[in-house]
Amino acid sequence: MLIFGTSTKMLQLAMLNLLCNFCGNPAAHSLRKRVTKFSLFFIPLFPIAPAKHYLQCTFCGGASEVTKENAEQLLAQGGGGPQPGGPQPDHGAPQPGQGQLPPQGNPYAGQQPQGQTPQGFGPPPQNPYQS
């Protein structure tokens, strides 16, 4: 008796920051590749269909199919991070002739909401249930 069939795997290639065509928000998009393989005794052996590439918005969940060429172009534009064993980016001081990058992180860190004072400053808050 032979047990055969197909198996499909979704491989995440990159996370890209793009403007979504569905919701219009600038959000992270997952670039994924779907591969379908022939399986014999539950062991995937060889691909039986060409791989398909998809972009999915992490904000609204909208997904669209992209061509292989477009997927490779998106990877080349900045989707692929540093590869293990490959050249690593220089995180030291900027070299002469290079511009300074803006600071990263939360731009609102350390700021208090309007109308509130930080703890330890100003009058203590009033308890409305105390007379």
Coordinates of C-alpha atoms in Angstrom, one line a residue:
M1 CA 0.0 0.0 0.0
L2 CA 1.3 3.4 -1.0
I3 CA 0.4 6.6 0.9
F4 CA 0.9 9.7 -1.2
G5 CA -0.5 13.2 -1.5
T6 CA 0.6 16.8 -1.4
S7 CA 1.9 19.1 1.3
T8 CA 1.9 22.9 1.3
K9 CA 4.2 25.1 3.3
M10 CA 4.1 28.9 3.7
L11 CA 7.6 30.3 4.2
Q12 CA 8.0 33.9 5.5
L13 CA 10.7 35.6 3.5
A14 CA 10.7 39.1 5.0
M15 CA 8.8 41.8 7.0
L16 CA 8.4 45.0 5.0
N17 CA 7.1 48.4 5.9
L18 CA 4.7 49.4 3.1
L19 CA 1.5 51.4 2.5
C20 CA -1.4 48.9 2.4
N21 CA -3.5 48.8 -0.8
F22 CA -6.5 47.7 1.2
C23 CA -6.7 49.8 4.4
G24 CA -4.3 52.6 3.3
N25 CA -2.3 52.5 6.5
P26 CA 1.5 52.4 6.6
A27 CA 2.1 49.0 8.2
A28 CA 4.3 45.9 8.3
H29 CA 3.7 43.4 5.5
S30 CA 4.7 39.8 5.6
L31 CA 6.2 38.6 2.3
R32 CA 5.5 34.9 2.1
K33 CA 6.2 32.1 -0.4
R34 CA 3.8 29.1 -0.8
V35 CA 5.4 25.8 -2.0
T36 CA 3.4 22.7 -2.8
K37 CA 5.3 19.4 -2.9
F38 CA 4.4 15.8 -3.7
S39 CA 4.6 13.6 -0.5
L40 CA 5.2 9.9 -0.3
F41 CA 4.5 8.3 3.2
F42 CA 4.1 11.9 4.5
I43 CA 7.6 12.9 3.4
P44 CA 7.7 15.9 1.0
L45 CA 9.8 15.0 -2.0
F46 CA 9.7 17.5 -4.9
P47 CA 7.7 20.6 -5.8
I48 CA 4.8 19.9 -8.1
A49 CA 3.6 23.5 -8.7
P50 CA 5.5 26.8 -9.1
A51 CA 6.0 28.7 -5.9
K52 CA 3.6 31.6 -5.3
H53 CA 4.4 34.8 -3.4
Y54 CA 2.0 36.8 -1.3
L55 CA 2.1 40.1 0.6
Q56 CA -0.1 40.2 3.8
C57 CA -0.8 43.4 5.8
T58 CA -0.4 42.8 9.5
F59 CA -2.8 45.7 10.3
C60 CA -5.9 44.6 8.3
G61 CA -5.0 41.1 7.2
G62 CA -5.5 42.0 3.5
A63 CA -3.4 39.7 1.2
S64 CA -2.5 39.9 -2.4
E65 CA -0.5 37.7 -4.8
V66 CA 2.7 39.2 -6.2
T67 CA 4.9 37.9 -9.1
K68 CA 8.2 36.2 -8.4
E69 CA 10.1 39.2 -9.9
N70 CA 8.3 41.7 -7.7
A71 CA 9.0 39.5 -4.6
E72 CA 12.7 39.4 -5.5
Q73 CA 12.7 43.2 -6.0
L74 CA 11.0 43.8 -2.6
L75 CA 13.6 41.5 -1.0
A76 CA 16.4 43.4 -2.7
Q77 CA 15.0 46.8 -1.6
G78 CA 15.3 46.0 2.1
G79 CA 13.4 43.0 3.1
G80 CA 16.3 40.7 3.5
G81 CA 18.2 41.3 6.7
P82 CA 21.9 40.4 7.3
Q83 CA 22.6 36.8 6.5
P84 CA 24.4 34.5 9.0
G85 CA 28.1 34.5 8.2
G86 CA 27.8 37.5 5.8
P87 CA 29.0 41.0 6.3
Q88 CA 27.4 42.7 9.4
P89 CA 26.4 46.3 9.4
D90 CA 28.7 48.8 11.1
H91 CA 27.0 50.1 14.3
G92 CA 30.0 52.2 15.4
A93 CA 30.5 56.0 14.9
P94 CA 29.5 57.4 11.5
Q95 CA 32.3 57.6 9.0
P96 CA 33.3 61.0 7.5
G97 CA 30.9 62.0 4.8
Q98 CA 28.0 59.9 6.1
G99 CA 24.9 61.7 7.5
Q100 CA 23.6 61.2 11.0
L101 CA 20.5 59.0 11.3
P102 CA 17.6 60.3 13.4
P103 CA 17.2 58.6 16.8
Q104 CA 15.2 55.4 16.9
G105 CA 12.6 54.4 19.5
N106 CA 9.5 55.8 21.1
P107 CA 9.3 59.6 20.4
Y108 CA 6.9 60.0 23.3
A109 CA 9.0 58.2 25.9
G110 CA 9.4 60.3 29.0
Q111 CA 6.6 62.7 28.1
Q112 CA 3.6 63.0 30.4
P113 CA 0.0 63.3 29.1
Q114 CA -1.2 66.8 29.0
G115 CA -2.8 68.0 32.2
Q116 CA -0.9 65.6 34.4
T117 CA 2.3 66.1 36.4
P118 CA 4.9 63.5 37.1
Q119 CA 4.9 61.6 40.4
G120 CA 6.5 63.5 43.3
F121 CA 5.8 66.9 41.8
G122 CA 2.9 69.2 42.4
P123 CA 0.0 68.7 44.7
P124 CA -1.1 65.1 45.5
P125 CA -4.1 63.9 43.6
Q126 CA -7.5 64.4 45.3
N127 CA -9.5 61.4 46.2
P128 CA -13.2 62.1 45.3
Y129 CA -14.4 59.6 47.9
Q130 CA -12.6 61.3 50.8
S131 CA -14.1 64.3 52.5

